[in-house]
Short mmCIF file of C-alpha atoms in Angstrom, two decimals:
data_model
loop_
_atom_site.label_atom_id
_atom_site.label_comp_id
_atom_site.label_asym_id
_atom_site.label_seq_id
_atom_site.Cartn_x
_atom_site.Cartn_y
_atom_site.Cartn_z
CA UNK A 1 -37.52 18.57 44.63
CA UNK A 2 -34.09 18.24 43.17
CA UNK A 3 -31.57 17.23 45.81
CA UNK A 4 -29.12 19.94 46.84
CA UNK A 5 -26.57 17.22 47.43
CA UNK A 6 -26.82 16.19 43.78
CA UNK A 7 -26.59 19.84 42.77
CA UNK A 8 -23.39 20.33 44.76
CA UNK A 9 -21.94 17.20 43.19
CA UNK A 10 -22.85 18.38 39.69
CA UNK A 11 -21.49 21.87 40.29
CA UNK A 12 -18.20 20.64 41.73
CA UNK A 13 -17.42 18.00 39.12
CA UNK A 14 -18.78 20.02 36.22
CA UNK A 15 -16.05 22.51 37.04
CA UNK A 16 -13.17 20.08 37.59
CA UNK A 17 -13.95 17.70 34.75
CA UNK A 18 -14.74 20.61 32.44
CA UNK A 19 -11.46 22.47 32.93
CA UNK A 20 -9.54 19.16 32.74
CA UNK A 21 -10.71 18.48 29.19
CA UNK A 22 -11.19 22.08 27.99
CA UNK A 23 -8.01 22.18 25.92
CA UNK A 24 -8.86 18.79 24.42
CA UNK A 25 -12.34 20.01 23.48
CA UNK A 26 -10.85 23.13 21.89
CA UNK A 27 -8.56 21.07 19.64
CA UNK A 28 -11.47 18.70 18.91
CA UNK A 29 -13.60 21.66 17.84
CA UNK A 30 -10.96 23.24 15.62
CA UNK A 31 -10.02 19.94 13.99
CA UNK A 32 -13.70 19.04 13.59
CA UNK A 33 -14.38 22.25 11.66
CA UNK A 34 -11.44 21.62 9.33
CA UNK A 35 -12.41 17.97 8.81
CA UNK A 36 -15.81 19.14 7.57
CA UNK A 37 -14.18 21.06 4.72
CA UNK A 38 -11.66 18.93 2.81
CA UNK A 39 -11.19 21.48 0.04
CA UNK A 40 -10.01 24.07 2.57
CA UNK A 41 -7.42 21.68 4.02
CA UNK A 42 -6.25 20.06 0.78
CA UNK A 43 -3.67 22.72 -0.25
CA UNK A 44 -1.86 22.55 3.09
CA UNK A 45 0.59 20.08 4.63
CA UNK A 46 2.21 19.54 8.01
CA UNK A 47 6.00 19.27 8.20
CA UNK A 48 7.47 16.00 9.45
CA UNK A 49 8.92 18.06 12.32
CA UNK A 50 5.48 17.97 13.94
CA UNK A 51 4.94 14.24 13.45
CA UNK A 52 5.71 11.49 15.97
CA UNK A 53 8.44 9.12 14.78
CA UNK A 54 6.01 6.28 14.13
CA UNK A 55 4.23 8.46 11.55
CA UNK A 56 7.37 8.80 9.46
CA UNK A 57 7.60 6.25 6.62
CA UNK A 58 10.04 3.35 6.86
CA UNK A 59 10.42 0.57 4.28
CA UNK A 60 7.38 1.91 2.37
CA UNK A 61 5.06 1.38 5.36
CA UNK A 62 1.91 3.38 6.27
CA UNK A 63 0.46 2.85 2.80
CA UNK A 64 3.32 4.38 0.84
CA UNK A 65 2.69 1.61 -1.71
CA UNK A 66 -0.90 0.81 -2.67
CA UNK A 67 -0.14 -0.38 -6.20
CA UNK A 68 2.75 -0.79 -8.64
CA UNK A 69 3.25 -0.92 -12.41
CA UNK A 70 6.24 -1.88 -14.57
CA UNK A 71 7.31 -0.64 -18.01
CA UNK A 72 9.82 -2.87 -19.76
CA UNK A 73 12.64 -4.17 -17.59
CA UNK A 74 13.87 -0.92 -16.05
CA UNK A 75 10.93 1.33 -15.17
CA UNK A 76 9.15 0.80 -11.85
CA UNK A 77 6.21 2.95 -10.71
CA UNK A 78 5.01 2.92 -7.10
CA UNK A 79 1.81 4.65 -6.03
CA UNK A 80 0.44 5.20 -2.54
CA UNK A 81 -0.21 7.69 0.24
CA UNK A 82 2.88 9.72 -0.69
CA UNK A 83 1.90 10.00 -4.34
CA UNK A 84 3.82 8.44 -7.23
CA UNK A 85 7.49 7.43 -7.17
CA UNK A 86 9.30 6.54 -10.39
CA UNK A 87 12.42 4.45 -10.94
CA UNK A 88 14.29 4.02 -14.23
CA UNK A 89 16.93 1.63 -12.87
CA UNK A 90 14.88 -1.43 -11.87
CA UNK A 91 13.92 0.07 -8.50
CA UNK A 92 17.39 0.81 -7.17
CA UNK A 93 16.49 4.50 -6.80
CA UNK A 94 13.26 6.49 -6.99
CA UNK A 95 12.24 10.07 -7.73
CA UNK A 96 8.89 11.64 -7.00
CA UNK A 97 6.53 12.23 -9.91
CA UNK A 98 4.12 15.02 -8.87
CA UNK A 99 0.55 14.64 -10.12
CA UNK A 100 -1.09 17.42 -8.09
CA UNK A 101 0.05 20.41 -6.05
CA UNK A 102 -1.92 19.00 -3.10
CA UNK A 103 -0.43 16.10 -1.14
CA UNK A 104 -3.94 15.09 -0.12
CA UNK A 105 -5.24 14.88 -3.68
CA UNK A 106 -2.03 13.10 -4.74
CA UNK A 107 -2.74 10.07 -2.56
CA UNK A 108 -3.01 7.08 -4.89
CA UNK A 109 -5.54 4.25 -4.66
CA UNK A 110 -4.93 2.50 -7.97
CA UNK A 111 -2.57 2.44 -10.96
CA UNK A 112 -3.38 1.15 -14.44
CA UNK A 113 -0.86 1.10 -17.28
CA UNK A 114 -2.97 1.23 -20.43
CA UNK A 115 -1.24 0.03 -23.57
CA UNK A 116 -4.06 1.32 -25.82
CA UNK A 117 -3.53 4.94 -24.78
CA UNK A 118 0.16 4.36 -23.93
CA UNK A 119 -0.26 6.14 -20.62
CA UNK A 120 -0.42 5.57 -16.90
CA UNK A 121 -3.86 6.13 -15.40
CA UNK A 122 -3.95 7.03 -11.73
CA UNK A 123 -6.96 6.68 -9.47
CA UNK A 124 -6.29 9.16 -6.67
CA UNK A 125 -8.01 11.20 -3.98
CA UNK A 126 -8.12 14.14 -6.39
CA UNK A 127 -9.71 12.21 -9.26
CA UNK A 128 -8.49 10.44 -12.40
CA UNK A 129 -5.07 11.48 -13.70
CA UNK A 130 -3.31 10.60 -16.95
CA UNK A 131 0.49 10.51 -16.81
CA UNK A 132 2.79 10.39 -19.82
CA UNK A 133 5.69 8.62 -18.13
CA UNK A 134 8.55 9.57 -20.54
CA UNK A 135 7.73 13.31 -20.40
CA UNK A 136 6.16 13.18 -16.91
CA UNK A 137 3.28 15.35 -18.13
CA UNK A 138 0.16 15.00 -16.00
CA UNK A 139 -3.44 15.71 -16.97
CA UNK A 140 -6.54 15.62 -14.77
CA UNK A 141 -9.26 13.77 -16.68
CA UNK A 142 -12.67 15.40 -16.15
CA UNK A 143 -15.45 13.19 -14.85
CA UNK A 144 -19.18 14.00 -15.03
CA UNK A 145 -19.44 15.30 -11.48
CA UNK A 146 -19.93 18.75 -9.98
CA UNK A 147 -17.22 18.11 -7.38
CA UNK A 148 -13.88 16.32 -7.09
CA UNK A 149 -14.37 12.64 -6.39
CA UNK A 150 -11.98 10.14 -4.88
CA UNK A 151 -11.28 7.46 -7.50
CA UNK A 152 -10.93 4.03 -5.89
CA UNK A 153 -10.38 1.83 -8.98
CA UNK A 154 -9.60 2.09 -12.69
CA UNK A 155 -10.71 -0.98 -14.66
CA UNK A 156 -10.35 -1.78 -18.37
CA UNK A 157 -13.36 -3.40 -20.01
CA UNK A 158 -13.08 -4.14 -23.74
CA UNK A 159 -12.88 -0.75 -25.49
CA UNK A 160 -14.10 1.07 -22.41
CA UNK A 161 -12.61 2.30 -19.18
CA UNK A 162 -14.58 1.82 -15.97
CA UNK A 163 -13.76 4.45 -13.36
CA UNK A 164 -15.13 3.71 -9.89
CA UNK A 165 -15.32 6.50 -7.32
CA UNK A 166 -16.66 6.57 -3.76
CA UNK A 167 -20.04 7.63 -5.12
CA UNK A 168 -20.40 6.60 -8.77
CA UNK A 169 -19.39 4.20 -11.52
CA UNK A 170 -18.40 5.90 -14.79
CA UNK A 171 -17.77 4.46 -18.25
CA UNK A 172 -15.65 6.21 -20.87
CA UNK A 173 -13.68 5.66 -24.05
CA UNK A 174 -10.51 3.78 -23.21
CA UNK A 175 -8.43 5.19 -26.08
CA UNK A 176 -9.44 8.85 -25.96
CA UNK A 177 -10.29 9.06 -22.24
CA UNK A 178 -13.41 11.09 -22.86
CA UNK A 179 -17.18 10.73 -23.14
CA UNK A 180 -17.45 9.50 -19.56
CA UNK A 181 -21.00 8.84 -18.43
CA UNK A 182 -22.56 7.76 -15.16
CA UNK A 183 -23.81 4.18 -15.33
CA UNK A 184 -26.47 5.19 -12.79
CA UNK A 185 -26.47 1.81 -11.07
CA UNK A 186 -28.86 1.15 -8.19
CA UNK A 187 -29.35 -1.31 -5.35
CA UNK A 188 -31.86 -4.14 -5.60
CA UNK A 189 -33.37 -3.18 -2.27
CA UNK A 190 -32.53 -0.40 0.14
CA UNK A 191 -34.70 -0.28 3.24
CA UNK A 192 -31.97 0.55 5.75
CA UNK A 193 -28.81 2.64 6.02
CA UNK A 194 -25.46 1.48 7.37
CA UNK A 195 -25.26 2.32 11.09
CA UNK A 196 -21.55 3.19 11.08
CA UNK A 197 -22.01 5.62 8.18
CA UNK A 198 -25.11 7.06 9.85
CA UNK A 199 -23.28 7.61 13.15
CA UNK A 200 -20.33 9.31 11.46
CA UNK A 201 -22.71 11.48 9.41
CA UNK A 202 -24.64 12.43 12.54
CA UNK A 203 -21.42 13.24 14.39
CA UNK A 204 -20.14 15.60 11.67
CA UNK A 205 -23.44 17.11 10.55
CA UNK A 206 -23.25 15.96 6.92
CA UNK A 207 -26.33 13.85 7.60
CA UNK A 208 -28.10 17.05 6.49
CA UNK A 209 -25.60 17.99 3.80
CA UNK A 210 -23.78 21.31 3.71
CA UNK A 211 -26.38 23.12 5.91
CA UNK A 212 -25.83 20.48 8.59
CA UNK A 213 -22.06 20.90 8.43
CA UNK A 214 -22.35 24.69 8.74
CA UNK A 215 -24.59 24.31 11.81
CA UNK A 216 -22.10 21.92 13.39
CA UNK A 217 -19.28 24.35 12.59
CA UNK A 218 -21.18 27.03 14.53
CA UNK A 219 -21.74 24.62 17.41
CA UNK A 220 -17.98 23.91 17.42
CA UNK A 221 -17.26 27.65 17.63
CA UNK A 222 -19.70 27.88 20.53
CA UNK A 223 -17.97 24.95 22.24
CA UNK A 224 -14.66 26.81 21.94
CA UNK A 225 -16.35 29.83 23.55
CA UNK A 226 -17.65 27.65 26.41
CA UNK A 227 -14.17 26.22 27.02
CA UNK A 228 -12.46 29.63 26.93
CA UNK A 229 -14.99 31.20 29.29
CA UNK A 230 -14.69 28.22 31.65
CA UNK A 231 -10.92 28.63 31.78
CA UNK A 232 -11.23 32.40 32.27
CA UNK A 233 -13.77 32.07 35.07
CA UNK A 234 -11.62 29.48 36.84
CA UNK A 235 -8.11 30.85 36.38
CA UNK A 236 -8.63 34.61 36.18
CA UNK A 237 -6.33 36.72 38.33
CA UNK A 238 -8.30 37.54 41.43
CA UNK A 239 -7.44 41.16 41.92
CA UNK A 240 -9.44 43.50 44.11
CA UNK A 241 -9.44 46.91 42.42
CA UNK A 242 -9.64 49.80 44.85
CA UNK A 243 -11.11 52.05 42.20
CA UNK A 244 -14.92 51.64 42.11
CA UNK A 245 -15.09 52.05 38.33
CA UNK A 246 -12.52 49.32 37.73
CA UNK A 247 -14.23 47.07 40.25
CA UNK A 248 -17.55 47.57 38.51
CA UNK A 249 -15.96 46.78 35.13
CA UNK A 250 -14.35 43.57 36.46
CA UNK A 251 -17.62 42.41 38.01
CA UNK A 252 -19.52 43.25 34.84
CA UNK A 253 -17.11 41.23 32.67
CA UNK A 254 -17.26 38.27 35.02
CA UNK A 255 -21.03 38.43 35.18
CA UNK A 256 -21.25 38.48 31.38
CA UNK A 257 -18.92 35.46 31.16
CA UNK A 258 -20.89 33.40 33.67
CA UNK A 259 -24.29 34.34 32.25
CA UNK A 260 -23.43 33.58 28.65
CA UNK A 261 -21.47 30.44 29.48
CA UNK A 262 -24.62 29.10 31.12
CA UNK A 263 -27.25 30.38 28.70
CA UNK A 264 -25.45 29.64 25.45
CA UNK A 265 -24.45 26.20 26.73
CA UNK A 266 -28.11 25.49 27.47
CA UNK A 267 -29.18 26.56 23.97
CA UNK A 268 -26.82 24.10 22.25
CA UNK A 269 -26.93 21.27 24.81
CA UNK A 270 -28.88 18.96 22.48
CA UNK A 271 -26.22 19.32 19.77
CA UNK A 272 -23.48 18.76 22.36
CA UNK A 273 -25.18 15.57 23.54
CA UNK A 274 -25.41 14.30 19.95
CA UNK A 275 -21.76 15.09 19.25
CA UNK A 276 -20.60 13.51 22.51
CA UNK A 277 -22.86 10.47 22.19
CA UNK A 278 -21.83 9.69 18.62
CA UNK A 279 -18.20 10.53 19.40
CA UNK A 280 -18.19 7.69 21.92
CA UNK A 281 -18.56 5.23 19.02
CA UNK A 282 -15.97 6.75 16.70
CA UNK A 283 -13.21 4.27 17.55
CA UNK A 284 -12.88 0.73 18.88
CA UNK A 285 -13.80 -0.79 21.24
CA UNK A 286 -17.17 1.03 21.15
CA UNK A 287 -17.19 1.00 17.33
CA UNK A 288 -17.62 -2.78 17.46
CA UNK A 289 -21.19 -2.27 18.70
CA UNK A 290 -22.12 -0.61 15.39
CA UNK A 291 -20.78 -3.33 13.09
CA UNK A 292 -23.56 -4.89 10.97
CA UNK A 293 -26.04 -2.37 12.40
CA UNK A 294 -28.66 -0.64 10.27
CA UNK A 295 -30.96 2.37 10.52
CA UNK A 296 -34.45 2.41 8.93
CA UNK A 297 -34.56 4.78 5.96
CA UNK A 298 -37.35 6.83 7.54
CA UNK A 299 -34.71 8.25 9.92
CA UNK A 300 -32.34 9.18 7.08
CA UNK A 301 -32.76 12.55 5.28
CA UNK A 302 -33.73 12.20 1.62
CA UNK A 303 -30.68 14.18 0.50
CA UNK A 304 -28.43 11.44 1.84
CA UNK A 305 -30.23 8.66 -0.02
CA UNK A 306 -30.64 10.41 -3.39
CA UNK A 307 -27.41 8.66 -4.35
CA UNK A 308 -27.55 5.19 -2.81
CA UNK A 309 -23.76 4.83 -3.14
CA UNK A 310 -22.78 8.16 -1.55
CA UNK A 311 -19.41 7.75 0.24
CA UNK A 312 -20.03 4.01 0.19
CA UNK A 313 -17.86 2.35 -2.49
CA UNK A 314 -14.40 1.32 -1.27
CA UNK A 315 -13.05 -0.95 -4.02
CA UNK A 316 -14.12 -2.74 -7.18
CA UNK A 317 -13.21 -5.41 -9.70
CA UNK A 318 -14.69 -7.06 -12.79
CA UNK A 319 -15.43 -10.75 -13.11
CA UNK A 320 -14.22 -11.12 -16.69
CA UNK A 321 -15.87 -14.54 -17.01
CA UNK A 322 -19.39 -13.31 -16.22
CA UNK A 323 -18.94 -9.64 -17.26
CA UNK A 324 -20.14 -8.53 -13.82
CA UNK A 325 -18.92 -5.60 -11.73
CA UNK A 326 -18.21 -6.43 -8.08
CA UNK A 327 -18.23 -3.58 -5.55
CA UNK A 328 -16.85 -3.61 -2.01
CA UNK A 329 -19.00 -1.14 -0.07
CA UNK A 330 -19.59 -0.15 3.54
CA UNK A 331 -22.68 -2.37 3.52
CA UNK A 332 -20.94 -5.39 2.01
CA UNK A 333 -20.27 -6.87 -1.42
CA UNK A 334 -22.58 -5.89 -4.29
CA UNK A 335 -22.71 -7.49 -7.74
CA UNK A 336 -24.37 -6.44 -10.99
CA UNK A 337 -24.11 -6.18 -14.75
CA UNK A 338 -21.80 -3.68 -16.40
CA UNK A 339 -24.50 -1.66 -18.10
CA UNK A 340 -26.45 1.54 -17.61
CA UNK A 341 -29.24 1.45 -14.98
CA UNK A 342 -28.17 -2.01 -13.80
CA UNK A 343 -29.56 -3.22 -10.49
CA UNK A 344 -26.97 -4.55 -8.03
CA UNK A 345 -27.70 -7.16 -5.38
CA UNK A 346 -26.05 -7.64 -1.98
CA UNK A 347 -23.92 -10.78 -1.78
CA UNK A 348 -23.24 -13.08 1.14
CA UNK A 349 -19.55 -13.81 0.69
CA UNK A 350 -17.76 -15.82 3.37
CA UNK A 351 -14.58 -13.75 3.30
CA UNK A 352 -13.25 -11.46 6.02
CA UNK A 353 -12.90 -7.77 5.12
CA UNK A 354 -11.90 -5.26 7.79
CA UNK A 355 -14.34 -2.45 8.60
CA UNK A 356 -12.17 0.07 6.69
CA UNK A 357 -12.67 -1.90 3.47
CA UNK A 358 -10.72 -4.00 1.00
CA UNK A 359 -7.33 -2.59 0.01
CA UNK A 360 -6.78 -5.38 -2.52
CA UNK A 361 -9.73 -6.51 -4.64
CA UNK A 362 -8.79 -8.33 -7.85
CA UNK A 363 -10.39 -11.05 -9.93
CA UNK A 364 -7.95 -13.89 -10.69
CA UNK A 365 -10.11 -16.10 -12.90
CA UNK A 366 -12.14 -19.30 -12.43
CA UNK A 367 -14.29 -17.63 -9.77
CA UNK A 368 -11.33 -16.73 -7.55
CA UNK A 369 -10.81 -13.28 -6.01
CA UNK A 370 -7.71 -11.95 -4.25
CA UNK A 371 -8.98 -9.84 -1.35
CA UNK A 372 -6.78 -7.94 1.10
CA UNK A 373 -7.56 -5.74 4.09
CA UNK A 374 -6.29 -5.19 7.61
CA UNK A 375 -7.43 -8.77 8.26
CA UNK A 376 -4.80 -10.14 5.85
CA UNK A 377 -4.68 -11.37 2.25
CA UNK A 378 -7.12 -14.06 1.11
CA UNK A 379 -7.94 -16.13 -1.95
CA UNK A 380 -11.71 -16.48 -2.05
CA UNK A 381 -13.75 -18.52 -4.50
CA UNK A 382 -17.30 -17.30 -4.78
CA UNK A 383 -19.66 -19.74 -3.10
CA UNK A 384 -17.11 -21.33 -0.76
CA UNK A 385 -17.87 -21.27 3.00
CA UNK A 386 -14.31 -20.14 3.76
CA UNK A 387 -11.39 -18.18 2.29
CA UNK A 388 -7.74 -19.16 2.03
CA UNK A 389 -5.12 -17.07 3.84
CA UNK A 390 -2.30 -16.83 1.31
CA UNK A 391 0.16 -15.44 3.87
CA UNK A 392 -0.25 -18.21 6.45
CA UNK A 393 -1.42 -20.93 4.01
CA UNK A 394 -4.56 -21.91 5.87
CA UNK A 395 -8.32 -21.90 5.42
CA UNK A 396 -10.21 -19.27 7.42
CA UNK A 397 -13.98 -19.20 8.08
CA UNK A 398 -15.86 -15.93 8.16
CA UNK A 399 -15.65 -14.18 11.53
CA UNK A 400 -18.85 -13.92 13.55
CA UNK A 401 -18.07 -10.34 14.59
CA UNK A 402 -15.37 -7.70 14.40
CA UNK A 403 -11.90 -9.07 15.16
CA UNK A 404 -8.52 -7.46 15.80
CA UNK A 405 -6.43 -6.59 12.71
CA UNK A 406 -3.96 -9.20 11.49
CA UNK A 407 -0.23 -9.09 12.13
CA UNK A 408 0.21 -8.04 8.50
CA UNK A 409 -2.32 -5.32 7.71
CA UNK A 410 -2.48 -5.35 3.93
CA UNK A 411 -2.29 -2.06 2.02
CA UNK A 412 -1.40 -3.43 -1.41
CA UNK A 413 -0.21 -6.37 -3.47
CA UNK A 414 1.75 -6.69 -6.71
CA UNK A 415 3.98 -9.07 -8.65
CA UNK A 416 7.32 -7.98 -10.12
CA UNK A 417 8.40 -8.87 -13.69
CA UNK A 418 10.75 -11.44 -12.14
CA UNK A 419 7.74 -13.19 -10.59
CA UNK A 420 8.31 -12.07 -6.99
CA UNK A 421 5.06 -11.58 -5.04
CA UNK A 422 5.06 -8.53 -2.77
CA UNK A 423 2.65 -7.32 -0.12
CA UNK A 424 2.59 -3.78 1.22
CA UNK A 425 1.69 -3.75 4.91
CA UNK A 426 0.73 -0.81 7.09
CA UNK A 427 3.22 -1.42 9.90
CA UNK A 428 6.03 -3.49 8.35
CA UNK A 429 6.09 -1.94 4.89
CA UNK A 430 7.04 -3.79 1.71
CA UNK A 431 7.53 -7.53 2.17
CA UNK A 432 8.08 -10.53 -0.08
CA UNK A 433 5.46 -13.25 0.37
CA UNK A 434 8.03 -15.94 -0.35
CA UNK A 435 11.79 -16.08 -0.12
CA UNK A 436 13.23 -13.67 -2.66
CA UNK A 437 16.81 -12.75 -3.58
CA UNK A 438 18.24 -9.70 -1.83
CA UNK A 439 18.39 -7.64 -5.02
CA UNK A 440 14.68 -8.22 -5.71
CA UNK A 441 13.61 -5.70 -3.07
CA UNK A 442 12.90 -2.04 -3.75
CA UNK A 443 14.58 0.26 -1.20
CA UNK A 444 12.54 3.24 -0.08
CA UNK A 445 14.19 6.52 -1.14
CA UNK A 446 15.65 8.64 1.67
CA UNK A 447 13.95 11.70 0.20
CA UNK A 448 10.55 10.18 0.96
CA UNK A 449 11.26 10.26 4.69
CA UNK A 450 13.40 13.41 4.79
CA UNK A 451 10.94 15.53 2.80
CA UNK A 452 7.78 13.80 3.96
CA UNK A 453 4.83 16.08 4.57
CA UNK A 454 1.53 14.97 6.07
CA UNK A 455 -1.66 16.34 4.47
CA UNK A 456 -3.32 18.80 6.86
CA UNK A 457 -6.68 17.02 6.63
CA UNK A 458 -5.12 13.71 7.67
CA UNK A 459 -3.21 15.45 10.46
CA UNK A 460 -6.47 16.93 11.77
CA UNK A 461 -8.08 13.49 11.55
CA UNK A 462 -5.30 11.89 13.59
CA UNK A 463 -5.51 14.76 16.07
CA UNK A 464 -9.29 14.52 16.29
CA UNK A 465 -9.32 10.80 17.05
CA UNK A 466 -6.36 10.96 19.44
CA UNK A 467 -4.14 8.53 17.51
CA UNK A 468 -1.49 11.22 17.15
CA UNK A 469 -0.66 10.75 20.84
CA UNK A 470 -0.27 6.97 20.77
CA UNK A 471 3.44 7.41 21.48
CA UNK A 472 2.34 8.79 24.89
CA UNK A 473 -0.79 6.75 25.64
CA UNK A 474 0.52 3.45 24.30
CA UNK A 475 -1.91 0.55 24.30
CA UNK A 476 -4.35 2.54 26.44
CA UNK A 477 -4.77 5.09 23.66
CA UNK A 478 -7.70 3.08 22.34
CA UNK A 479 -9.68 4.27 25.38
CA UNK A 480 -8.89 7.96 24.84
CA UNK A 481 -11.88 8.86 22.63
CA UNK A 482 -14.51 6.86 24.59
CA UNK A 483 -13.36 8.38 27.90
CA UNK A 484 -13.29 11.95 26.56
CA UNK A 485 -16.76 11.40 25.09
CA UNK A 486 -18.09 10.20 28.47
CA UNK A 487 -16.53 13.18 30.26
CA UNK A 488 -18.02 15.51 27.65
CA UNK A 489 -21.48 13.99 28.11
CA UNK A 490 -21.10 14.37 31.88
CA UNK A 491 -20.23 18.08 31.80
CA UNK A 492 -23.08 18.74 29.36
CA UNK A 493 -25.66 16.94 31.49
CA UNK A 494 -24.33 18.36 34.77
CA UNK A 495 -24.34 21.87 33.30
CA UNK A 496 -28.01 21.52 32.36
CA UNK A 497 -28.73 20.08 35.80
CA UNK A 498 -27.11 23.09 37.47
CA UNK A 499 -29.27 25.47 35.46
CA UNK A 500 -32.48 23.57 36.24
CA UNK A 501 -31.69 23.51 39.95
CA UNK A 502 -30.98 27.25 40.14
CA UNK A 503 -34.09 28.08 38.12
CA UNK A 504 -36.31 25.41 39.68
CA UNK A 505 -38.75 27.87 41.24
CA UNK A 506 -39.26 29.78 38.00
CA UNK A 507 -39.57 26.52 36.08
CA UNK A 508 -42.14 25.20 38.54
CA UNK A 509 -44.08 28.47 38.37
CA UNK A 510 -43.99 28.43 34.58
CA UNK A 511 -45.25 24.84 34.40
CA UNK A 512 -48.07 25.33 36.91
CA UNK A 513 -49.31 28.58 35.36
CA UNK A 514 -49.33 27.88 31.62
CA UNK A 515 -51.63 30.78 30.80
CA UNK A 516 -49.18 33.36 32.02
CA UNK A 517 -46.08 34.42 30.17
CA UNK A 518 -43.05 33.70 32.31
CA UNK A 519 -39.48 34.29 31.36
CA UNK A 520 -36.77 32.00 32.60
#
């Protein structure tokens, strides 16, 4: 027999914990729905009025510079999370060069100034763009995909152009920028699936593709209903109508609220447990437990493994000495030949790359690679048991597990025509790696901060993971998501427990008389 004491505990704290996090769960549900549909969010931005001060760019921080290109001695082109900024006076002033009407799709990952086509090629969230710098005319280059793909790297290779997206590697004509084809590369062996990717896919529903996302959207709407009914039941104005008809109507409404809050919550409790359980691991410190974890392929839907690289590729470079393509992926470093149907093998490189991926990934010759991430900037020679930290000038072995980000979280690296080496860092912005003259720096334009707009999708992401409130929570903000997830799991389990206790006699009768039809 289920203890009445436990029932009273569940009932009491289900109510208090539930109403305490109801508003949070409502914003989680709304933001979760929008996050599942990037194309719906892409056209919209959030004014800087609604952003905390630490979200506003200063000194090109927060990824405002991911890459840079130079034309002659006067023209400077910066590309990053605020799109492309162009200077014609050696970087003393900058103007925005729009490449897309959407701020989200305008976010730049890579720039490549191609002398053969005399144009700037931009790898951005919205795809591959060609920019004629003198006229500032922009053209979206079509790729052989049925949907818009995020381009992570644009690489020249002889007479060809290699365009690497999150999901595919394409090869096209470098001069005419057409005839792109999918190289259709594959992995040497794939018996497991990355645990972090699996957990995120399970949390959002895209583990089952679009049908899964639609189901999770419906569950989110139901969760909003559960929160609203909980608040109504708890905080309704307790009036006692003297008129019998009004009294009957009030009682009927309340009865409907209570009944459907309970029944509908029971119907979706399994989905709620999955969302809450996976949500617990969405951010550090719990995320650390998933690092280097794998899931057997038998637990992964076929639709997710049809393309082995789906949402997996984060950066790329070409070893020009061996003619090999190197890919930084969520599973690690892969290497293979630059040809159609090539098989890529997983590498065991002793270099530290943060869980979010390499932000700098360039081949420097003689087996050396320049690799940057939130762990810092490293020179790594393939085969060495360590990498060399070029910021602190010291050798660094590979970490045994996930470590805290470095003081300088690298977002980009470039060298000016004058030979000055710059790093773009997430918190501190643009910095010179070595002592540089005062006039060598590139001041961030005031218009970037004054007119800054945050893409709606990114705003929803920051809202969903709680980082938007770091200015309130401070260093304890890292615990926000795990705690909310635990509270959410508690109210789900306690709600089911309440139902089972109240219906225990009917449940017992149903289980002991299986031949009879009993309705709960």
